[in-house]
PDB file of C-alpha atoms in Angstrom:
ATOM      1  CA  MET A 970       0.294  -0.157  -0.119  1.00 93.00           C
ATOM      2  CA  LEU A 971       2.669   2.827   0.918  1.00 94.00           C
ATOM      3  CA  ASP A 972       4.340   1.628  -2.257  1.00 94.00           C
ATOM      4  CA  PHE A 973       1.245   2.618  -4.531  1.00 96.00           C
ATOM      5  CA  LEU A 974       1.108   5.681  -2.415  1.00 97.00           C
ATOM      6  CA  GLY A 975       4.596   6.658  -3.195  1.00 97.00           C
ATOM      7  CA  GLU A 976       6.220   5.720  -0.063  1.00 94.00           C
ATOM      8  CA  PRO A 977       8.810   3.381  -0.770  1.00 96.00           C
ATOM      9  CA  ASP A 978      10.974   3.796   1.947  1.00 94.00           C
ATOM     10  CA  ALA A 979       8.337   3.962   4.563  1.00 93.00           C
ATOM     11  CA  ALA A 980       7.081   0.368   2.953  1.00 95.00           C
ATOM     12  CA  ARG A 981      10.985  -0.969   3.399  1.00 95.00           C
ATOM     13  CA  ARG A 982      11.009   0.349   6.940  1.00 94.00           C
ATOM     14  CA  ILE A 983       8.023  -1.332   8.171  1.00 94.00           C
ATOM     15  CA  GLU A 984       8.805  -4.702   6.076  1.00 95.00           C
ATOM     16  CA  THR A 985      12.261  -5.090   7.820  1.00 94.00           C
ATOM     17  CA  ALA A 986      10.850  -3.873  11.292  1.00 93.00           C
ATOM     18  CA  CYS A 987       8.167  -6.947  10.697  1.00 93.00           C
ATOM     19  CA  ALA A 988      11.183  -9.450   9.920  1.00 93.00           C
ATOM     20  CA  LYS A 989      12.882  -8.757  13.110  1.00 92.00           C
ATOM     21  CA  PRO A 990      12.814 -11.693  15.795  1.00 88.00           C
ATOM     22  CA  SER A 991      11.806  -9.097  18.566  1.00 85.00           C
ATOM     23  CA  THR A 992       8.441  -8.398  16.560  1.00 89.00           C
ATOM     24  CA  GLN A 993       7.550 -12.087  16.301  1.00 90.00           C
ATOM     25  CA  MET A 994       6.121 -12.672  20.007  1.00 92.00           C
ATOM     26  CA  GLY A 995       4.083 -10.841  22.242  1.00 94.00           C
ATOM     27  CA  THR A 996       0.390  -9.451  22.698  1.00 95.00           C
ATOM     28  CA  THR A 997      -0.755  -7.231  19.912  1.00 94.00           C
ATOM     29  CA  THR A 998       0.204  -3.909  21.746  1.00 95.00           C
ATOM     30  CA  GLU A 999       3.726  -5.211  22.392  1.00 94.00           C
ATOM     31  CA  ILE A1000       4.084  -6.392  18.625  1.00 92.00           C
ATOM     32  CA  GLY A1001       2.812  -3.152  17.341  1.00 93.00           C
ATOM     33  CA  ASP A1002       4.991  -1.071  19.784  1.00 95.00           C
ATOM     34  CA  ALA A1003       8.180  -3.127  18.917  1.00 93.00           C
ATOM     35  CA  ILE A1004       7.034  -2.391  15.344  1.00 93.00           C
ATOM     36  CA  ALA A1005       6.884   0.988  15.872  1.00 94.00           C
ATOM     37  CA  LYS A1006       9.797   1.536  17.861  1.00 93.00           C
ATOM     38  CA  LEU A1007      12.334   0.166  14.950  1.00 92.00           C
ATOM     39  CA  VAL A1008      10.408   2.090  12.293  1.00 92.00           C
ATOM     40  CA  MET A1009      10.988   5.432  13.917  1.00 91.00           C
ATOM     41  CA  THR A1010      14.632   4.749  14.368  1.00 79.00           C
TER      42      THR A1010
END
């Protein structure tokens, strides 16, 4: 979706964050927080 909207860099940051082990286990909130933290750095 972000690629389609012309935001390829944001798309890659999210894809990279989602592939990290720290975003694979936990509650929905914990996983979301971990992804957000990785995307913002």
